[in-house]
XYZ file of C-alpha atoms in Angstrom:
681
model
C 48.794 -2.777 -20.421
C 47.775 0.025 -22.418
C 45.274 -2.449 -25.172
C 43.250 -3.203 -21.748
C 40.443 0.038 -21.711
C 40.330 -0.498 -26.330
C 39.330 -4.249 -25.085
C 36.760 -2.487 -21.978
C 35.796 -0.166 -25.525
C 34.494 -2.771 -26.814
C 32.661 -4.866 -24.441
C 31.069 -2.078 -23.616
C 30.273 -1.783 -27.161
C 28.917 -6.234 -27.036
C 27.084 -5.392 -24.499
C 25.442 -2.023 -25.825
C 24.300 -3.417 -28.869
C 21.769 -5.508 -26.854
C 20.838 -2.233 -24.787
C 21.718 -3.845 -21.462
C 23.377 -2.343 -17.913
C 23.529 -5.616 -16.099
C 27.532 -5.713 -16.027
C 29.431 -2.934 -14.684
C 31.857 -2.069 -16.626
C 35.341 0.186 -15.613
C 34.948 4.017 -15.855
C 34.748 7.059 -14.893
C 31.881 9.569 -13.355
C 32.400 13.101 -14.058
C 30.414 14.914 -10.932
C 30.148 18.244 -10.162
C 27.918 21.129 -9.884
C 27.153 22.752 -12.665
C 29.216 25.829 -13.420
C 32.138 24.160 -11.535
C 33.983 23.274 -15.279
C 32.839 20.115 -15.870
C 32.630 20.251 -20.157
C 36.000 22.285 -19.701
C 38.558 19.265 -18.738
C 36.264 16.917 -20.996
C 37.044 18.818 -23.938
C 40.229 19.237 -22.702
C 40.662 16.157 -21.652
C 39.025 15.936 -26.117
C 41.116 18.538 -27.765
C 38.143 19.700 -29.699
C 34.327 21.751 -28.659
C 31.611 19.354 -27.891
C 30.116 19.856 -25.753
C 26.583 21.680 -25.842
C 26.980 24.961 -23.326
C 23.850 27.403 -21.898
C 23.219 29.180 -18.604
C 21.708 26.002 -15.891
C 21.212 23.043 -16.909
C 22.935 22.015 -19.961
C 23.307 18.675 -18.672
C 20.485 16.175 -19.137
C 21.751 13.028 -20.321
C 24.911 11.114 -19.152
C 26.414 10.943 -21.772
C 28.858 8.292 -21.752
C 31.817 9.422 -23.619
C 34.300 7.005 -24.923
C 37.790 8.406 -26.269
C 39.729 5.701 -28.261
C 43.132 7.199 -30.309
C 44.432 5.874 -33.371
C 47.642 6.388 -34.976
C 48.172 9.302 -36.987
C 48.406 7.163 -40.140
C 44.807 5.778 -39.587
C 42.583 7.575 -41.511
C 39.074 6.999 -41.831
C 37.172 7.883 -45.456
C 33.672 8.753 -44.716
C 31.920 7.790 -47.707
C 29.672 10.750 -46.464
C 30.681 13.996 -47.076
C 33.668 12.085 -49.912
C 37.022 13.427 -47.687
C 39.154 12.189 -45.066
C 39.494 12.843 -41.540
C 41.567 11.727 -38.826
C 39.093 12.673 -35.783
C 35.545 11.154 -36.042
C 32.493 10.585 -33.632
C 30.146 8.207 -33.791
C 26.958 7.414 -31.406
C 25.311 4.850 -30.775
C 21.450 6.443 -31.663
C 22.714 6.446 -34.997
C 24.268 3.330 -35.471
C 26.939 3.300 -38.380
C 26.982 7.839 -39.351
C 30.814 8.990 -38.997
C 30.220 12.546 -37.954
C 33.443 14.633 -38.823
C 32.189 17.835 -37.690
C 32.613 18.597 -33.359
C 29.307 21.297 -34.479
C 27.175 18.311 -35.876
C 28.576 16.494 -32.441
C 27.592 18.963 -30.257
C 24.166 18.759 -31.954
C 23.032 15.428 -31.929
C 23.893 15.868 -28.082
C 21.518 19.115 -28.053
C 18.821 17.330 -30.426
C 18.263 13.652 -29.311
C 18.411 15.246 -25.012
C 15.311 17.536 -26.067
C 14.220 13.627 -27.751
C 14.011 11.571 -24.670
C 13.590 14.573 -21.471
C 11.932 17.807 -23.686
C 13.023 20.761 -24.132
C 11.814 21.980 -20.002
C 14.544 21.596 -19.067
C 14.150 17.397 -17.353
C 16.603 14.807 -16.863
C 16.740 10.957 -18.058
C 18.619 8.844 -17.034
C 18.569 6.789 -20.622
C 22.245 7.366 -21.805
C 23.843 8.839 -25.151
C 27.022 6.591 -26.478
C 29.480 9.222 -28.230
C 32.699 6.993 -29.494
C 35.305 10.198 -30.483
C 38.264 8.972 -32.601
C 41.846 10.941 -32.402
C 44.910 10.720 -32.996
C 45.955 12.802 -30.479
C 43.789 12.334 -27.212
C 44.188 8.426 -24.385
C 41.860 6.091 -24.123
C 39.619 6.743 -21.493
C 35.811 5.938 -21.061
C 34.164 9.107 -18.956
C 30.621 9.545 -18.071
C 29.423 12.563 -18.310
C 26.631 13.263 -15.589
C 24.166 16.335 -15.081
C 25.220 19.510 -12.388
C 24.708 18.923 -9.144
C 21.575 21.710 -8.110
C 20.089 22.747 -5.877
C 16.736 25.131 -6.877
C 14.944 24.333 -9.890
C 15.086 27.260 -12.433
C 12.058 27.922 -14.172
C 10.196 24.885 -15.812
C 12.071 21.981 -14.602
C 10.932 19.407 -12.400
C 10.358 20.822 -8.179
C 12.526 17.615 -7.237
C 14.666 18.465 -10.184
C 17.442 18.499 -6.672
C 16.815 14.936 -6.076
C 16.904 13.292 -9.629
C 20.275 14.431 -9.943
C 20.976 13.441 -7.369
C 19.788 9.708 -7.312
C 21.191 10.049 -11.425
C 24.839 10.596 -10.257
C 24.333 8.151 -6.949
C 22.968 5.291 -9.885
C 26.496 4.954 -11.882
C 28.291 5.556 -9.069
C 27.578 3.341 -7.124
C 29.105 0.684 -9.896
C 32.386 -0.365 -7.091
C 34.136 -0.371 -11.057
C 33.783 3.040 -11.798
C 36.181 6.174 -10.394
C 34.550 9.553 -9.999
C 36.205 12.518 -11.365
C 35.209 15.322 -8.344
C 35.143 18.684 -10.662
C 35.450 22.337 -7.811
C 36.209 25.267 -8.983
C 39.289 26.552 -6.968
C 36.748 29.461 -5.592
C 35.062 28.006 -3.973
C 35.549 25.814 -0.616
C 37.252 22.171 -0.757
C 35.469 21.599 2.615
C 31.759 22.912 1.327
C 32.838 20.759 -2.784
C 29.394 18.922 -2.866
C 30.770 16.870 -5.796
C 33.443 15.330 -2.805
C 30.002 14.890 -0.323
C 28.988 12.992 -2.263
C 31.576 10.669 -4.121
C 32.842 10.170 -0.295
C 28.914 8.587 0.326
C 29.639 5.486 -1.988
C 33.980 5.482 -2.009
C 33.914 6.501 2.561
C 37.581 5.364 1.920
C 38.556 7.834 -1.346
C 40.075 4.827 -2.780
C 38.567 4.916 -6.638
C 38.376 9.926 -5.892
C 39.653 11.507 -8.155
C 39.367 15.176 -7.061
C 39.666 17.874 -9.367
C 40.619 21.344 -8.586
C 39.375 24.231 -12.449
C 39.186 27.936 -12.659
C 42.914 28.275 -11.405
C 42.889 31.389 -12.777
C 39.921 32.994 -11.173
C 41.206 32.524 -7.340
C 40.700 36.330 -5.332
C 44.195 37.921 -5.909
C 46.911 37.948 -3.560
C 44.747 34.027 -2.874
C 46.720 30.211 -4.011
C 45.878 27.532 -4.692
C 48.942 25.562 -2.726
C 47.552 24.291 0.141
C 44.603 22.438 -1.611
C 46.774 21.407 -4.465
C 49.098 18.847 -2.047
C 46.610 17.783 0.129
C 46.059 20.155 3.512
C 42.855 21.366 2.856
C 41.471 18.120 1.953
C 43.653 14.972 2.272
C 42.084 12.369 -1.969
C 43.876 9.314 -1.395
C 43.965 9.433 -5.951
C 44.869 12.921 -5.762
C 43.928 16.782 -6.465
C 44.892 17.903 -9.667
C 43.820 21.636 -10.650
C 43.402 22.354 -14.471
C 42.574 26.216 -16.115
C 39.492 26.720 -18.123
C 39.111 28.758 -21.157
C 35.928 31.249 -20.321
C 33.201 32.256 -21.616
C 34.966 35.153 -23.262
C 37.519 32.088 -24.618
C 34.618 30.306 -26.340
C 33.165 33.049 -27.241
C 36.118 33.990 -29.175
C 36.067 30.471 -30.140
C 39.282 30.846 -28.945
C 40.290 26.461 -28.888
C 41.346 23.873 -26.246
C 45.341 23.381 -27.975
C 45.540 27.088 -27.675
C 44.214 27.094 -24.019
C 46.517 24.181 -22.437
C 48.878 25.430 -23.680
C 47.850 29.063 -21.541
C 47.397 26.967 -18.492
C 51.317 25.563 -19.556
C 52.214 28.997 -18.471
C 50.369 29.740 -16.203
C 51.394 27.085 -13.799
C 54.609 27.721 -14.163
C 53.650 30.631 -13.384
C 51.922 30.556 -10.390
C 52.944 27.441 -9.443
C 56.224 26.663 -9.863
C 56.465 23.136 -8.289
C 53.266 21.905 -9.105
C 53.222 22.524 -12.967
C 54.407 18.930 -13.383
C 51.757 17.356 -11.515
C 49.283 19.441 -12.244
C 47.483 19.963 -16.672
C 45.784 18.732 -18.895
C 47.858 16.337 -20.274
C 48.778 15.120 -16.773
C 45.306 15.302 -16.231
C 44.948 12.503 -19.534
C 48.248 10.482 -18.320
C 46.656 10.151 -14.691
C 42.644 8.742 -15.733
C 44.313 7.172 -18.811
C 47.552 5.283 -16.164
C 44.559 5.097 -13.486
C 41.767 2.672 -15.908
C 43.721 0.532 -16.580
C 45.424 -0.497 -12.561
C 41.148 0.252 -12.140
C 40.903 -2.870 -15.269
C 43.388 -5.073 -15.021
C 41.753 -5.763 -10.650
C 38.318 -5.823 -11.892
C 38.713 -7.555 -14.226
C 39.531 -11.400 -13.151
C 35.197 -10.198 -10.594
C 34.117 -8.992 -14.549
C 35.325 -12.101 -15.635
C 32.889 -14.250 -13.301
C 30.169 -11.785 -13.324
C 30.550 -12.937 -17.121
C 30.154 -16.093 -16.724
C 27.582 -16.768 -14.659
C 25.328 -14.760 -16.331
C 26.092 -16.893 -19.919
C 25.346 -20.075 -17.697
C 21.698 -18.312 -15.966
C 20.566 -17.053 -19.666
C 22.010 -20.450 -21.066
C 18.849 -21.880 -18.831
C 16.782 -18.983 -19.484
C 16.835 -19.408 -23.497
C 16.464 -23.338 -23.023
C 13.199 -22.473 -20.741
C 11.742 -20.986 -23.254
C 12.473 -23.462 -25.521
C 13.227 -24.164 -29.462
C 11.488 -22.902 -32.312
C 8.764 -25.719 -33.148
C 9.675 -27.210 -36.470
C 8.626 -30.874 -35.466
C 4.701 -29.596 -35.267
C 2.791 -32.965 -34.695
C 5.454 -33.395 -33.357
C 5.777 -30.673 -30.768
C 2.018 -30.368 -29.886
C 2.111 -34.530 -28.461
C 4.906 -34.361 -27.080
C 3.173 -30.738 -24.521
C 0.044 -32.434 -24.970
C 1.971 -35.755 -22.763
C 3.470 -33.632 -20.827
C 0.752 -31.937 -19.182
C -0.799 -34.843 -18.475
C 1.738 -37.437 -16.990
C 2.303 -33.695 -14.100
C -1.286 -33.473 -14.335
C -1.820 -36.812 -13.556
C 1.825 -36.567 -11.319
C 0.541 -34.039 -9.016
C -2.087 -36.379 -8.169
C 0.065 -38.806 -7.176
C 2.775 -37.163 -4.753
C 5.473 -37.239 -7.429
C 5.574 -34.578 -10.033
C 8.768 -32.532 -10.449
C 7.429 -29.157 -8.489
C 6.329 -30.232 -5.403
C 4.029 -27.070 -3.755
C 6.224 -26.327 -0.207
C 3.560 -23.287 0.730
C 0.631 -24.893 1.044
C -0.875 -28.013 0.275
C -1.836 -29.265 -3.973
C -3.350 -32.146 -5.335
C -3.340 -36.150 -4.177
C -2.643 -34.740 -0.918
C -5.115 -31.944 -1.199
C -7.550 -33.836 -2.015
C -6.101 -36.795 0.682
C -7.098 -34.180 3.064
C -10.693 -33.428 1.798
C -11.662 -37.048 3.050
C -9.540 -37.945 6.147
C -10.277 -33.716 7.467
C -12.110 -31.947 5.466
C -15.215 -34.576 4.010
C -14.641 -36.730 7.919
C -14.519 -33.863 10.859
C -18.283 -32.729 9.417
C -20.244 -36.069 9.536
C -18.923 -36.610 12.962
C -19.940 -32.872 13.954
C -23.200 -34.178 12.746
C -25.488 -33.964 15.761
C -27.509 -38.121 15.363
C -29.798 -36.841 17.529
C -29.389 -33.123 16.079
C -33.317 -31.357 14.999
C -34.815 -34.152 17.299
C -36.659 -32.931 20.139
C -38.589 -34.995 22.741
C -42.011 -33.955 21.246
C -40.845 -35.640 17.766
C -40.331 -38.643 19.083
C -42.936 -38.752 21.204
C -45.117 -37.454 18.062
C -44.012 -40.144 16.392
C -44.315 -43.046 18.297
C -47.733 -41.840 18.664
C -47.715 -41.247 15.385
C -46.996 -45.249 14.555
C -49.629 -46.872 16.587
C -52.736 -45.310 14.395
C -55.877 -45.017 16.670
C -54.766 -47.997 19.067
C -52.871 -47.975 22.126
C -49.736 -50.297 21.727
C -47.595 -52.567 24.378
C -44.578 -51.665 22.800
C -42.379 -49.306 20.329
C -43.484 -48.974 16.478
C -41.021 -50.520 14.835
C -42.332 -48.351 11.881
C -41.370 -44.202 14.178
C -37.475 -45.807 14.675
C -37.675 -46.185 10.775
C -39.500 -42.561 9.731
C -37.134 -41.024 12.513
C -33.683 -42.692 11.038
C -34.598 -41.643 7.651
C -34.578 -38.388 8.534
C -31.485 -38.753 10.829
C -29.333 -40.181 7.285
C -30.799 -37.593 4.602
C -28.590 -36.176 6.689
C -25.966 -37.052 5.831
C -26.274 -36.204 1.932
C -25.227 -32.768 2.637
C -21.516 -33.039 3.272
C -21.425 -35.895 0.879
C -22.145 -33.669 -1.719
C -19.732 -31.142 -0.965
C -17.114 -34.232 -0.505
C -17.613 -33.616 -4.031
C -17.669 -30.630 -4.842
C -14.047 -29.604 -2.536
C -12.379 -32.786 -5.034
C -14.040 -30.748 -8.371
C -12.043 -28.114 -6.866
C -8.922 -29.803 -6.004
C -8.916 -30.952 -9.512
C -9.706 -27.374 -11.620
C -6.968 -25.753 -9.668
C -4.713 -29.329 -10.876
C -4.562 -28.272 -13.904
C -3.372 -24.180 -13.349
C -0.815 -25.943 -10.950
C 0.814 -27.667 -13.885
C 0.666 -25.236 -16.501
C 3.050 -22.186 -13.470
C 5.119 -24.913 -12.567
C 5.419 -28.146 -14.306
C 4.246 -27.513 -18.140
C 6.473 -24.060 -18.331
C 6.269 -24.375 -22.260
C 2.615 -24.112 -22.120
C 2.904 -20.513 -21.943
C 4.981 -20.037 -24.890
C 1.440 -20.908 -26.676
C -1.388 -19.598 -25.003
C -3.923 -21.046 -28.131
C -3.237 -24.743 -26.777
C -2.399 -23.665 -23.473
C -5.906 -22.297 -23.181
C -7.424 -25.263 -25.326
C -5.164 -27.617 -22.683
C -7.595 -26.057 -20.093
C -10.608 -26.174 -21.309
C -10.689 -29.742 -23.017
C -9.568 -31.300 -18.639
C -12.366 -28.078 -17.564
C -15.236 -30.288 -20.243
C -14.193 -33.857 -18.572
C -14.127 -32.649 -14.798
C -17.734 -30.757 -15.736
C -19.182 -33.806 -16.915
C -17.955 -35.918 -14.319
C -19.525 -34.215 -12.127
C -22.898 -35.160 -12.156
C -22.003 -38.650 -11.956
C -20.373 -38.729 -9.411
C -23.379 -36.502 -7.500
C -25.399 -39.630 -8.752
C -23.623 -41.690 -7.125
C -23.196 -40.576 -3.064
C -27.207 -39.600 -3.142
C -27.009 -42.713 -3.887
C -24.270 -44.286 -1.534
C -27.914 -42.898 0.517
C -30.517 -43.229 -0.473
C -29.324 -47.629 -0.923
C -28.554 -46.549 3.267
C -32.474 -45.290 3.339
C -33.654 -48.181 0.724
C -33.071 -51.045 3.585
C -33.056 -50.557 7.768
C -30.944 -53.476 8.295
C -31.912 -53.729 11.980
C -29.982 -57.502 11.929
C -26.588 -55.352 11.314
C -24.384 -56.598 14.415
C -23.054 -53.781 14.880
C -27.245 -53.163 15.172
C -27.986 -55.983 17.580
C -25.950 -55.797 19.706
C -26.400 -52.341 20.620
C -30.289 -53.214 20.751
C -28.921 -56.184 23.498
C -27.102 -54.266 25.397
C -29.580 -52.096 25.943
C -31.973 -54.268 26.081
C -30.132 -55.715 29.456
C -30.462 -51.428 30.563
C -33.886 -51.865 29.994
C -35.008 -54.681 31.930
C -32.608 -54.103 34.746
C -33.904 -49.821 35.162
C -37.645 -51.817 35.248
C -36.755 -54.240 37.622
C -35.090 -51.197 39.989
C -38.196 -49.630 39.769
C -40.366 -52.389 40.905
C -38.464 -52.580 44.350
C -38.286 -48.885 44.900
C -42.207 -49.837 44.736
C -43.546 -49.873 48.765
C -43.987 -53.031 50.525
C -48.373 -52.856 51.205
C -48.163 -52.511 47.025
C -49.078 -55.863 46.047
C -48.217 -55.944 42.088
C -51.909 -57.634 41.773
C -53.574 -54.578 44.783
C -51.897 -52.143 43.287
C -54.112 -48.965 41.089
C -55.940 -49.465 37.067
C -53.551 -48.392 35.039
C -54.382 -46.791 32.078
C -53.622 -47.414 28.500
C -51.338 -46.417 27.896
C -49.904 -49.073 31.956
C -49.336 -45.307 33.743
C -52.581 -44.236 36.146
C -50.885 -39.974 34.863
C -52.572 -41.025 30.912
C -55.774 -39.238 31.498
C -53.977 -36.289 33.303
C -51.910 -36.221 30.335
C -54.597 -36.220 27.270
C -56.108 -33.602 30.097
C -53.214 -31.947 29.995
C -53.548 -31.497 26.434
C -56.607 -29.939 25.508
C -57.119 -26.314 25.579
C -56.536 -24.324 28.226
C -60.299 -23.627 29.507
C -61.386 -28.085 28.565
C -62.174 -31.031 31.011
C -62.742 -34.432 29.843
C -65.909 -36.310 29.831
C -68.606 -36.234 32.703
C -68.436 -39.995 33.938
C -71.744 -41.055 33.363
C -72.973 -41.401 29.981
C -74.531 -38.976 28.559
C -73.665 -36.624 30.285
C -73.396 -33.176 28.255
C -69.760 -31.520 28.074
C -68.560 -28.502 30.605
C -66.962 -27.565 27.536
C -67.381 -27.792 23.663
C -64.703 -29.440 21.700
C -63.995 -28.837 17.881
C -62.615 -32.560 17.915
C -61.585 -31.863 13.961
C -58.522 -29.362 15.723
C -55.046 -31.811 17.201
C -53.820 -30.725 20.214
C -50.263 -28.906 19.516
C -48.761 -31.079 22.500
C -46.897 -28.165 25.372
C -44.192 -28.883 27.208
C -44.635 -30.769 30.263
C -43.706 -33.487 32.342
C -43.035 -37.531 30.608
C -44.337 -40.235 31.703
C -42.669 -42.487 33.248
C -43.747 -45.034 29.721
C -43.373 -42.160 27.939
C -39.482 -41.796 29.073
C -38.433 -44.929 28.813
C -39.817 -45.441 25.051
C -38.254 -41.990 23.935
C -35.145 -42.822 25.565
C -34.957 -46.523 23.261
C -36.069 -45.202 19.858
C -33.089 -42.495 20.782
C -30.423 -45.303 20.762
C -31.506 -47.471 18.513
C -31.308 -43.581 16.328
C -27.534 -42.643 18.033
C -26.358 -46.725 16.864
C -27.646 -47.687 14.069
C -26.276 -43.847 12.469
C -23.380 -44.064 14.250
C -23.555 -47.107 11.564
C -24.697 -45.680 8.394
C -22.263 -42.273 9.133
C -19.181 -44.923 9.360
C -20.830 -46.062 5.759
C -20.817 -43.289 3.958
C -17.450 -41.384 6.109
C -16.083 -44.771 3.771
C -18.052 -45.283 0.753
C -17.728 -41.610 -0.286
C -14.368 -41.370 -0.848
C -13.820 -44.715 -2.612
C -16.999 -43.428 -4.875
C -14.522 -40.074 -5.814
C -11.802 -41.637 -6.025
C -13.644 -44.507 -8.824
C -16.532 -41.901 -10.920
C -14.199 -38.807 -10.855
C -10.549 -38.863 -10.092
C -9.270 -42.010 -10.937
C -12.131 -41.487 -14.624
C -10.092 -38.506 -15.460
C -6.247 -39.872 -14.748
C -6.442 -43.075 -16.977
C -9.186 -40.976 -19.695
C -6.960 -36.965 -19.837
C -4.477 -38.996 -22.720
C -6.239 -40.101 -24.756
C -9.309 -36.765 -24.384
C -6.125 -34.688 -24.679
C -5.562 -36.249 -28.291
C -8.810 -36.637 -29.638
C -9.856 -32.757 -28.634
C -6.819 -31.817 -30.121
C -3.880 -33.919 -32.048
C -5.656 -32.934 -35.406
C -3.330 -31.568 -38.029
C -6.205 -28.211 -38.511
C -5.499 -27.127 -35.158
C -1.366 -27.430 -35.730
C -1.063 -23.367 -36.963
C -3.784 -22.318 -34.191
C -2.468 -23.554 -31.407
C 1.001 -24.000 -32.170
C 1.645 -20.232 -32.811
C 4.306 -18.234 -29.566
C 2.874 -15.654 -27.705
C 4.383 -12.427 -29.115
C 5.616 -12.061 -25.330
C 8.034 -15.418 -25.758
C 9.361 -14.414 -28.762
C 10.646 -11.063 -27.735
C 11.728 -12.497 -24.652
C 13.339 -15.804 -26.906
C 14.788 -13.113 -29.235
C 16.176 -11.316 -26.093
C 17.742 -14.245 -24.629
C 19.546 -15.186 -27.107
C 20.535 -12.160 -28.235
C 22.031 -11.615 -24.306
C 23.330 -14.974 -23.895
C 25.645 -14.101 -28.247
C 27.391 -10.898 -26.214
C 28.267 -12.862 -23.007
C 29.976 -14.950 -25.326
C 31.768 -12.425 -27.194
C 32.148 -11.104 -23.943
C 34.004 -13.888 -22.787
C 35.952 -14.421 -25.373
C 37.839 -9.914 -24.946
C 38.716 -11.123 -21.698
C 40.239 -14.552 -22.865
C 41.948 -12.670 -25.488
C 43.643 -10.770 -22.417
C 44.993 -13.735 -20.947
C 46.711 -15.029 -23.938
C 48.039 -11.509 -25.410
C 49.236 -11.257 -21.674
C 47.507 -8.574 -21.632
C 45.737 -9.469 -18.228
């Protein structure tokens, strides 16, 4: 089972090549406050001085440290400096460069930190990857995180505490991460910031191991026996005490090996009963054991996660399409697919059906029967016509002679005016359908033919061709709809069956009303002795004429040659004023209104039926039938192939990233398969 950790290191290398952290691999994250001894613990595990030192915040980027145990006889030849070394290191960002001088490793960490984080003590969440090969280490993967701080120092950002806290939580929230909480022995364990932040993500402590540093710096007369026994703060994975090198030891170049020997002597003297369960060597073995068991527990879920991601990236890569080999065939295929999807969207048989709103043919149907239909129904047959307008039209149609019947010309003039009002909503119906046909282009581009996103030039060209086709058909369709209304205006068919029936019913009603009025006349007044009626057949005719004269004017005096009482301008046409209509006038107006309404409803019904048919024939169906040939004729040309099938840089980059990630996932799957074959799992 010891070989499980190198396997995880191999998986880490695989995903490092694509710069991805989508797989949360088992690792150990080191958490603690500034100057709690985190760096000393890590250097003790490595056995060499390799981490930057200084005051304040030193670790400003996560350092992913992979320790790889090599056999003493496995000596690596360093071609850069021409000598052999038994310990060496490699950074991910320096590719294959090998470092045998650990002072250079420390300097490279400092330089790389400042390159990304700057020199103002700010932090970054972009990790530094370092791999150490040595016969003196056990296989481990450690993550050194910035130390927890409370107060910004110098030119640090004001929210440095929040930044560091968020960075720590980002790493230790990984359920596959073991938390190494480092706390100094000369501080109160109950106030340990490391244990506090660890408990936020690991409330039951199943993946938290506490390390108590600086056992040799406790106040005289005190010891850490209760802490190391777990009586103060119980931690399920245990507590391990270590002794760090002091700053004086570091200044005097005291080696890590000497420090470990002195640590063992101190533990034997101060805590003899606990010496075999504390110290740096015991910590290394414990971490190695915990990580191996943790890896074993995580592998089944890890395998499932890798397989799921591999399937997802395989599908994603497929959606990006393969590199173009036959340009002519590819162009024709894309044009045909777009034309098919466009027509299918109209017919309602598209592969991708919109669920959020009406689209394509469904919206066109809604425009015809809901929007257009309701608009026509809301048009009042007598809208814009007043009784005075109707009466004026009747009088204008009679000329200089009074008429005995309602003139038919007045009906035609008035009904044409009303029918003309149907033209505007009809043309608006054409406009709405045209807009929807335009929207279908974008719908097909977004949902139905994602391949077009690969070729922006081709996408633009297709949009231009379809838009141009729609633009050419729009005036033709408008002209046809205009003609439909003009046809209705050209001939007022008073012999229309529906109109004739309405006239018959109306005549019967008028005759019935006439008989009722005759019955209401006094019995003493006979028809022959009734007062002589004027030309309008009404005693109120003269009074009505007087009412239309200007105020202050009277009618002509009785008797020939009598002078007028006031001057009358015969060229000044009297303006009709609001007055009570005579029974004859009221009857004539009612007749015209009923005729207009009856005929208008007939025409409206015709328009409501014929306009959608015209739009479908001249616009929708014509575009459907000619779209394929129009696209091929405009775009399928040898001189345009290279230009139209040039991929966008963004698409090419995304395909490469998806291919690299898929390859990494497939390699990771092979690594896990090897584990099963070697019975390590």
